[in-house]
Amino acid sequence: MNTEEFDYYLPEELIAQTPLENRSSSRLLVLHKKTGVIEHRVFSDIIEYLNPGDALVINDTKVIPARLIGEKESTKAVIELLLLKNIKDNIWECLAKPQKRLKPGTIVTFGNDILKAEVKEVLNDGITHVELIYEGILMEVLESLGTMPLPPYIHEKLDNQDRYQTVYANIYGSAAAPTAGLHFTDELLNHIQKKGITIVPVTLHVGLGTFRPVVVDNIKNHKMHTESYIISRESANILNNIKENGGKIFAVGTTSTRVLESNINKYEKFQEEVSDTDIFIYPGYEFKGIDNLITNFHLPKSTLIMLVSALAGKENIMNAYKEAVDEKYRFFSFGDAMLIID
C-alpha cells in the first residue's frame, strides 16, 4: 500500500491556528463507517451518540513544557531541544537542532545554568540522548524554562498554555497533546457520566511514534518509534465488563486507540500493564479493542490518517476529508473533530 494513497488537498487557511474560546463548540463530522453516511454536528452533540453502558476511554497524559532553547557552553551557539521521553533516571531522548553542532560530552545550558544537558549519544533522524542536570524538581524547572511544543504548522502564539492540555490531563510525559481530547469540557464530561457512560482513563505518552511523518513509499516499510503506556487494573476490569455486557468502547483519540489495541492484542482481554508500543495500524488491521473513535482531522500521508482509514475504510475517510475541506472545517491540533461510528 502506497503512502501517496493517503494524500489529500488541504488549503492552508483551513489549518486552525488558535483554539476556540469554548472547547466543545467545535464542529463535529460524524462518519458512519458501515454506510459512509456523513452528518454535520457540533461537538457537544457527541453525547447523543453515547448510550448507557458504553465506555469513553480518555488518555490522561499531560504535555511537558518540552521545548527548550539554550546554548552550547563552549561556543554559545543556540541549540533547541525537544524532550521526547525519559529513558531512565535523568537520561532523555530528544530532538536536537542543529544536531550537527553536538557530540558526546557537549554541554548545553538553559536559563543561566539552572538546567544543563550533557549529550550522551547522537543518533539518526535528529534523535539525541542527553542527561539533564539540575537541582530540585524537574517539572518545576521545565515549567520555568520550557514552552509548549506546538506543532510546526501552528504559527500563532498560544496565550493560554493550558489550552494545549486536556481538562483531564494528569500524568506528565507527552511531547504533544492527545488533541481529540481538547474538545471536552468538565461540564460535557459530567453530562456524559450522568447519562450512564463510564469514563475510563488510560495513559499513552505521545512521542515520535505519533507525530513522526511517513517518508517511505510503501507504508509497510515505515518504522514506528515506541511510546510508553499504562492501563490500570481498574480500567482493564471496567472495559472487560463493558464488552461482556454489550456496551460500546469509544476511544478518544488515536493514542487511546493504540493503548487498547496494543494491550488486547497481547492478552485477548484487557489487562493491567505498563509497557511500550510501536503498533502501526493501517488498512487491513482488525480492531479488537475499540468500537468507535473520536478524533481530529489528521495530516496528509500520516500514520494517523492510516489508522482512521483502517477503522472506517480508506474510501470513506477520503470522502469525509474532501467534504470537510468543502465545508471549511478547521484542521489539525486546534481544529474540529470527527466521530467514526457504526
Coordinates of C-alpha atoms in Angstrom, one line a residue:
M1 CA 0.0 0.0 0.0
N2 CA 1.5 3.3 -1.1
T3 CA 1.8 6.4 1.1
E4 CA 0.5 8.6 -1.7
E5 CA -2.9 6.9 -1.4
F6 CA -3.4 8.8 1.9
D7 CA -2.7 12.3 0.5
Y8 CA -5.4 14.9 0.1
Y9 CA -5.7 18.6 -0.8
L10 CA -5.9 21.0 2.1
P11 CA -5.9 24.8 1.7
E12 CA -3.5 26.3 4.2
E13 CA -6.2 28.7 5.6
L14 CA -8.1 25.7 7.0
I15 CA -5.2 24.8 9.4
A16 CA -6.5 26.0 12.8
Q17 CA -4.0 28.4 14.4
T18 CA -5.8 29.0 17.7
P19 CA -8.2 27.1 19.9
L20 CA -11.9 28.1 20.0
E21 CA -12.9 30.0 23.2
N22 CA -15.3 27.2 24.1
R23 CA -13.7 23.8 23.7
S24 CA -16.9 21.9 22.9
S25 CA -18.3 24.4 20.4
S26 CA -16.1 23.0 17.6
R27 CA -17.8 21.3 14.7
L28 CA -18.2 17.5 14.6
L29 CA -18.3 15.5 11.4
V30 CA -20.0 12.1 12.1
L31 CA -18.9 9.3 9.8
H32 CA -20.9 6.1 9.8
K33 CA -18.3 3.6 8.9
K34 CA -20.6 0.9 7.6
T35 CA -22.5 3.1 5.2
G36 CA -20.2 6.1 4.6
V37 CA -23.1 8.4 5.6
I38 CA -21.9 11.8 6.9
E39 CA -23.6 14.1 9.4
H40 CA -22.5 17.6 10.4
R41 CA -23.0 18.4 14.1
V42 CA -21.4 20.4 17.0
F43 CA -19.0 18.6 19.3
S44 CA -21.3 18.9 22.3
D45 CA -23.8 16.7 20.4
I46 CA -21.4 13.8 21.0
I47 CA -23.5 12.8 24.0
E48 CA -26.3 11.8 21.6
Y49 CA -24.2 9.0 20.2
L50 CA -23.2 7.6 23.5
N51 CA -25.5 5.2 25.3
P52 CA -25.8 4.0 28.9
G53 CA -23.4 1.1 29.4
D54 CA -20.8 2.5 26.9
A55 CA -17.3 3.5 27.8
L56 CA -15.5 6.7 26.9
V57 CA -11.7 6.0 27.0
I58 CA -9.6 9.0 27.6
N59 CA -5.8 9.5 27.5
D60 CA -4.9 11.3 30.7
T61 CA -1.3 12.1 29.7
K62 CA 0.0 15.7 30.4
V63 CA 2.2 17.6 28.0
I64 CA 5.6 18.6 29.3
P65 CA 6.8 22.1 28.6
A66 CA 9.3 20.2 26.5
R67 CA 10.7 22.8 24.1
L68 CA 14.0 24.3 25.4
I69 CA 16.2 27.0 23.9
G70 CA 19.7 27.1 25.2
E71 CA 23.3 27.5 24.1
K72 CA 26.4 25.4 23.9
E73 CA 28.5 26.0 27.0
S74 CA 31.7 26.2 24.9
T75 CA 30.7 28.4 21.9
K76 CA 27.3 30.0 22.9
A77 CA 25.7 28.6 19.7
V78 CA 21.9 28.4 20.1
I79 CA 20.6 24.9 20.5
E80 CA 17.0 23.8 20.6
L81 CA 15.9 20.6 22.4
L82 CA 12.5 18.9 22.3
L83 CA 12.3 16.4 25.1
L84 CA 10.5 13.2 23.9
K85 CA 10.7 10.7 26.7
N86 CA 12.6 9.8 29.8
I87 CA 14.6 6.7 29.1
K88 CA 16.0 6.1 32.6
D89 CA 16.9 8.3 35.6
N90 CA 17.7 11.7 34.0
I91 CA 18.6 10.4 30.5
W92 CA 16.2 11.7 28.0
E93 CA 15.5 11.1 24.3
C94 CA 15.1 14.3 22.5
L95 CA 15.2 16.0 19.1
A96 CA 18.0 18.5 18.8
K97 CA 18.5 21.3 16.3
P98 CA 21.0 21.8 14.9
Q99 CA 22.2 18.3 15.8
K100 CA 25.4 18.7 13.7
R101 CA 26.8 21.0 16.5
L102 CA 26.5 18.3 19.1
K103 CA 28.7 15.3 20.0
P104 CA 29.0 13.2 23.1
G105 CA 30.2 15.3 26.0
T106 CA 28.8 18.6 24.7
I107 CA 27.1 20.6 27.4
V108 CA 24.0 22.8 26.6
T109 CA 22.9 25.3 29.2
F110 CA 19.5 26.8 29.8
G111 CA 18.4 29.7 32.0
N112 CA 21.7 30.9 33.4
D113 CA 22.7 27.3 34.2
I114 CA 19.5 26.4 36.0
L115 CA 19.4 23.4 33.7
K116 CA 22.2 21.7 31.8
A117 CA 22.0 18.9 29.2
E118 CA 25.1 16.7 28.6
V119 CA 25.0 14.9 25.3
K120 CA 25.4 11.2 25.7
E121 CA 24.7 9.8 22.3
V122 CA 24.0 11.3 18.8
L123 CA 21.7 9.1 16.7
N124 CA 20.0 9.3 13.3
D125 CA 17.0 11.5 12.4
G126 CA 17.9 14.2 14.8
I127 CA 17.4 12.0 17.8
T128 CA 19.9 12.7 20.7
H129 CA 20.2 11.2 24.2
V130 CA 21.1 13.7 26.9
E131 CA 21.5 13.7 30.6
L132 CA 19.6 16.5 32.4
I133 CA 21.5 18.1 35.3
Y134 CA 19.5 20.3 37.7
E135 CA 18.6 20.9 41.3
G136 CA 15.1 20.4 42.7
I137 CA 12.1 19.0 40.9
L138 CA 12.5 18.6 37.1
M139 CA 8.9 19.5 36.2
E140 CA 9.2 22.8 38.1
V141 CA 12.5 23.5 36.3
L142 CA 10.9 22.8 32.9
E143 CA 7.8 24.9 33.7
S144 CA 10.1 27.9 34.4
L145 CA 12.3 27.4 31.3
G146 CA 10.4 25.4 28.7
T147 CA 7.4 26.2 26.4
M148 CA 4.6 24.0 25.0
P149 CA 5.9 22.0 22.0
L150 CA 3.3 23.2 19.5
P151 CA 3.3 21.6 16.1
P152 CA 5.3 23.4 13.3
Y153 CA 2.2 24.2 11.3
I154 CA 0.9 26.4 14.2
H155 CA 2.4 29.9 13.7
E156 CA 0.3 31.9 16.2
K157 CA 1.4 32.3 19.8
L158 CA -0.6 30.4 22.4
D159 CA -1.6 32.9 25.1
N160 CA -3.0 30.3 27.5
Q161 CA -0.7 27.3 27.7
D162 CA -3.5 25.2 29.3
R163 CA -5.4 25.2 26.0
Y164 CA -2.8 22.7 24.8
Q165 CA -3.8 20.4 27.7
T166 CA -7.0 18.3 28.0
V167 CA -9.1 19.2 31.1
Y168 CA -8.3 15.8 32.4
A169 CA -4.5 15.8 31.8
N170 CA -3.0 14.2 34.9
I171 CA 0.4 12.4 34.3
Y172 CA 3.3 14.4 32.8
G173 CA 5.1 12.6 30.0
S174 CA 4.0 13.8 26.5
A175 CA 5.8 15.8 23.8
A176 CA 2.5 16.6 22.1
A177 CA -1.2 16.8 23.2
P178 CA -3.7 14.0 22.5
T179 CA -5.7 16.5 20.6
A180 CA -9.0 14.7 20.2
G181 CA -9.5 15.3 24.0
L182 CA -9.1 19.0 23.7
H183 CA -12.8 19.3 22.8
F184 CA -14.1 18.1 26.1
T185 CA -15.1 20.4 29.0
D186 CA -15.7 19.4 32.6
E187 CA -19.4 20.2 32.0
L188 CA -19.7 17.9 29.0
L189 CA -17.9 15.1 30.8
N190 CA -20.3 15.5 33.7
H191 CA -23.3 15.2 31.4
I192 CA -21.8 12.1 29.8
Q193 CA -21.3 10.4 33.2
K194 CA -24.8 11.3 34.3
K195 CA -26.2 9.6 31.2
G196 CA -24.6 6.3 32.4
I197 CA -21.4 6.3 30.3
T198 CA -18.3 5.3 32.2
I199 CA -15.2 7.4 31.6
V200 CA -12.1 5.2 31.7
P201 CA -8.6 6.7 31.8
V202 CA -5.5 5.1 30.2
T203 CA -2.2 6.8 29.6
L204 CA 0.0 7.0 26.5
H205 CA 2.8 9.5 26.5
V206 CA 2.8 11.0 23.0
G207 CA 6.2 11.0 21.3
L208 CA 7.7 10.3 17.9
G209 CA 5.5 7.2 17.2
T210 CA 2.5 9.5 16.9
F211 CA 3.9 12.5 15.0
R212 CA 6.9 11.3 13.0
P213 CA 6.0 11.7 9.3
V214 CA 6.0 8.7 6.9
V215 CA 8.8 9.2 4.4
V216 CA 8.8 5.8 2.7
D217 CA 6.8 4.9 -0.4
N218 CA 5.4 1.6 0.8
I219 CA 3.8 2.1 4.2
K220 CA 4.8 -1.3 5.4
N221 CA 8.4 -0.1 5.4
H222 CA 7.6 2.7 7.9
K223 CA 9.3 2.2 11.3
M224 CA 7.2 3.3 14.3
H225 CA 9.0 4.6 17.3
T226 CA 8.0 3.2 20.7
E227 CA 5.8 5.2 23.1
S228 CA 5.1 4.3 26.8
Y229 CA 1.6 3.4 28.0
I230 CA -0.2 2.5 31.2
I231 CA -3.5 0.7 31.7
S232 CA -4.6 0.2 35.3
R233 CA -6.2 -2.9 36.7
E234 CA -9.4 -0.9 37.4
S235 CA -9.6 0.4 33.8
A236 CA -8.9 -3.1 32.4
N237 CA -11.7 -4.6 34.5
I238 CA -14.2 -1.9 33.6
L239 CA -13.5 -2.3 29.9
N240 CA -13.8 -6.1 30.0
N241 CA -17.1 -5.8 31.9
I242 CA -18.4 -3.3 29.3
K243 CA -17.5 -5.6 26.4
E244 CA -19.1 -8.6 28.1
N245 CA -22.3 -6.7 28.7
G246 CA -22.6 -5.5 25.1
G247 CA -21.5 -1.9 25.7
K248 CA -19.5 0.0 23.1
I249 CA -16.0 1.3 23.6
F250 CA -15.5 4.9 22.3
A251 CA -11.8 5.8 22.2
V252 CA -10.9 9.4 22.5
G253 CA -8.1 9.8 20.0
T254 CA -5.7 7.6 18.2
T255 CA -3.4 7.5 21.3
S256 CA -6.1 5.8 23.4
T257 CA -6.8 3.5 20.5
R258 CA -3.2 2.4 20.3
V259 CA -3.2 1.6 24.1
L260 CA -6.3 -0.5 23.8
E261 CA -5.3 -2.3 20.7
S262 CA -1.7 -3.0 21.9
N263 CA -3.0 -4.4 25.2
I264 CA -5.8 -6.6 23.9
N265 CA -3.6 -8.0 21.1
K266 CA -1.2 -9.3 23.8
Y267 CA -3.7 -10.8 26.1
E268 CA -7.0 -11.2 24.2
K269 CA -8.7 -9.3 27.0
F270 CA -7.8 -6.0 28.6
Q271 CA -5.2 -6.5 31.3
E272 CA -3.3 -4.2 33.7
E273 CA 0.0 -3.3 32.1
V274 CA 2.9 -0.8 32.0
S275 CA 4.6 -1.2 28.7
D276 CA 5.8 0.3 25.4
T277 CA 4.1 0.1 22.0
D278 CA 5.2 0.6 18.4
I279 CA 1.9 -0.6 17.0
F280 CA 1.3 0.7 13.4
I281 CA -2.4 0.4 12.4
Y282 CA -3.2 0.8 8.7
P283 CA -5.9 -0.7 6.4
G284 CA -6.2 -4.4 6.8
Y285 CA -5.9 -4.3 10.6
E286 CA -8.7 -5.9 12.5
F287 CA -9.8 -3.9 15.6
K288 CA -10.3 -6.0 18.7
G289 CA -10.4 -3.3 21.4
I290 CA -12.4 -0.3 20.3
D291 CA -15.7 0.1 18.5
N292 CA -15.9 3.8 17.8
L293 CA -13.4 6.6 17.6
I294 CA -13.5 10.4 18.4
T295 CA -10.6 12.0 16.6
N296 CA -9.4 15.2 14.9
F297 CA -8.5 15.7 11.2
H298 CA -5.0 14.4 10.5
L299 CA -2.1 15.4 8.3
P300 CA -1.9 14.0 4.8
K301 CA 0.1 10.8 4.5
S302 CA 0.4 10.5 8.3
T303 CA 0.2 7.3 10.3
L304 CA -2.9 8.8 11.9
I305 CA -4.9 9.1 8.7
M306 CA -3.8 5.5 8.0
L307 CA -5.2 4.4 11.4
V308 CA -8.6 6.0 10.8
S309 CA -8.7 4.6 7.3
A310 CA -8.2 1.1 8.9
L311 CA -11.3 1.7 11.1
A312 CA -13.6 3.4 8.6
G313 CA -12.3 2.3 5.2
K314 CA -9.9 4.4 3.1
E315 CA -12.6 5.5 0.6
N316 CA -14.9 6.6 3.4
I317 CA -12.2 8.6 5.0
M318 CA -11.0 10.3 1.8
N319 CA -14.7 11.2 1.0
A320 CA -15.2 12.6 4.5
Y321 CA -12.0 14.6 4.3
K322 CA -13.0 16.1 1.0
E323 CA -16.3 17.0 2.4
A324 CA -14.7 18.6 5.5
V325 CA -12.5 20.7 3.1
D326 CA -15.5 21.7 1.0
E327 CA -17.4 22.6 4.2
K328 CA -14.4 24.6 5.5
Y329 CA -13.8 22.6 8.7
R330 CA -10.8 23.6 10.8
F331 CA -8.0 21.0 10.6
F332 CA -5.3 19.5 12.9
S333 CA -4.5 20.1 16.6
F334 CA -6.8 23.1 17.3
G335 CA -9.3 22.1 14.7
D336 CA -12.6 20.4 14.5
A337 CA -13.4 16.8 15.3
M338 CA -14.7 13.6 13.7
L339 CA -16.7 10.8 15.2
I340 CA -16.3 7.4 13.4
I341 CA -19.2 5.2 14.5
D342 CA -21.0 2.0 13.4

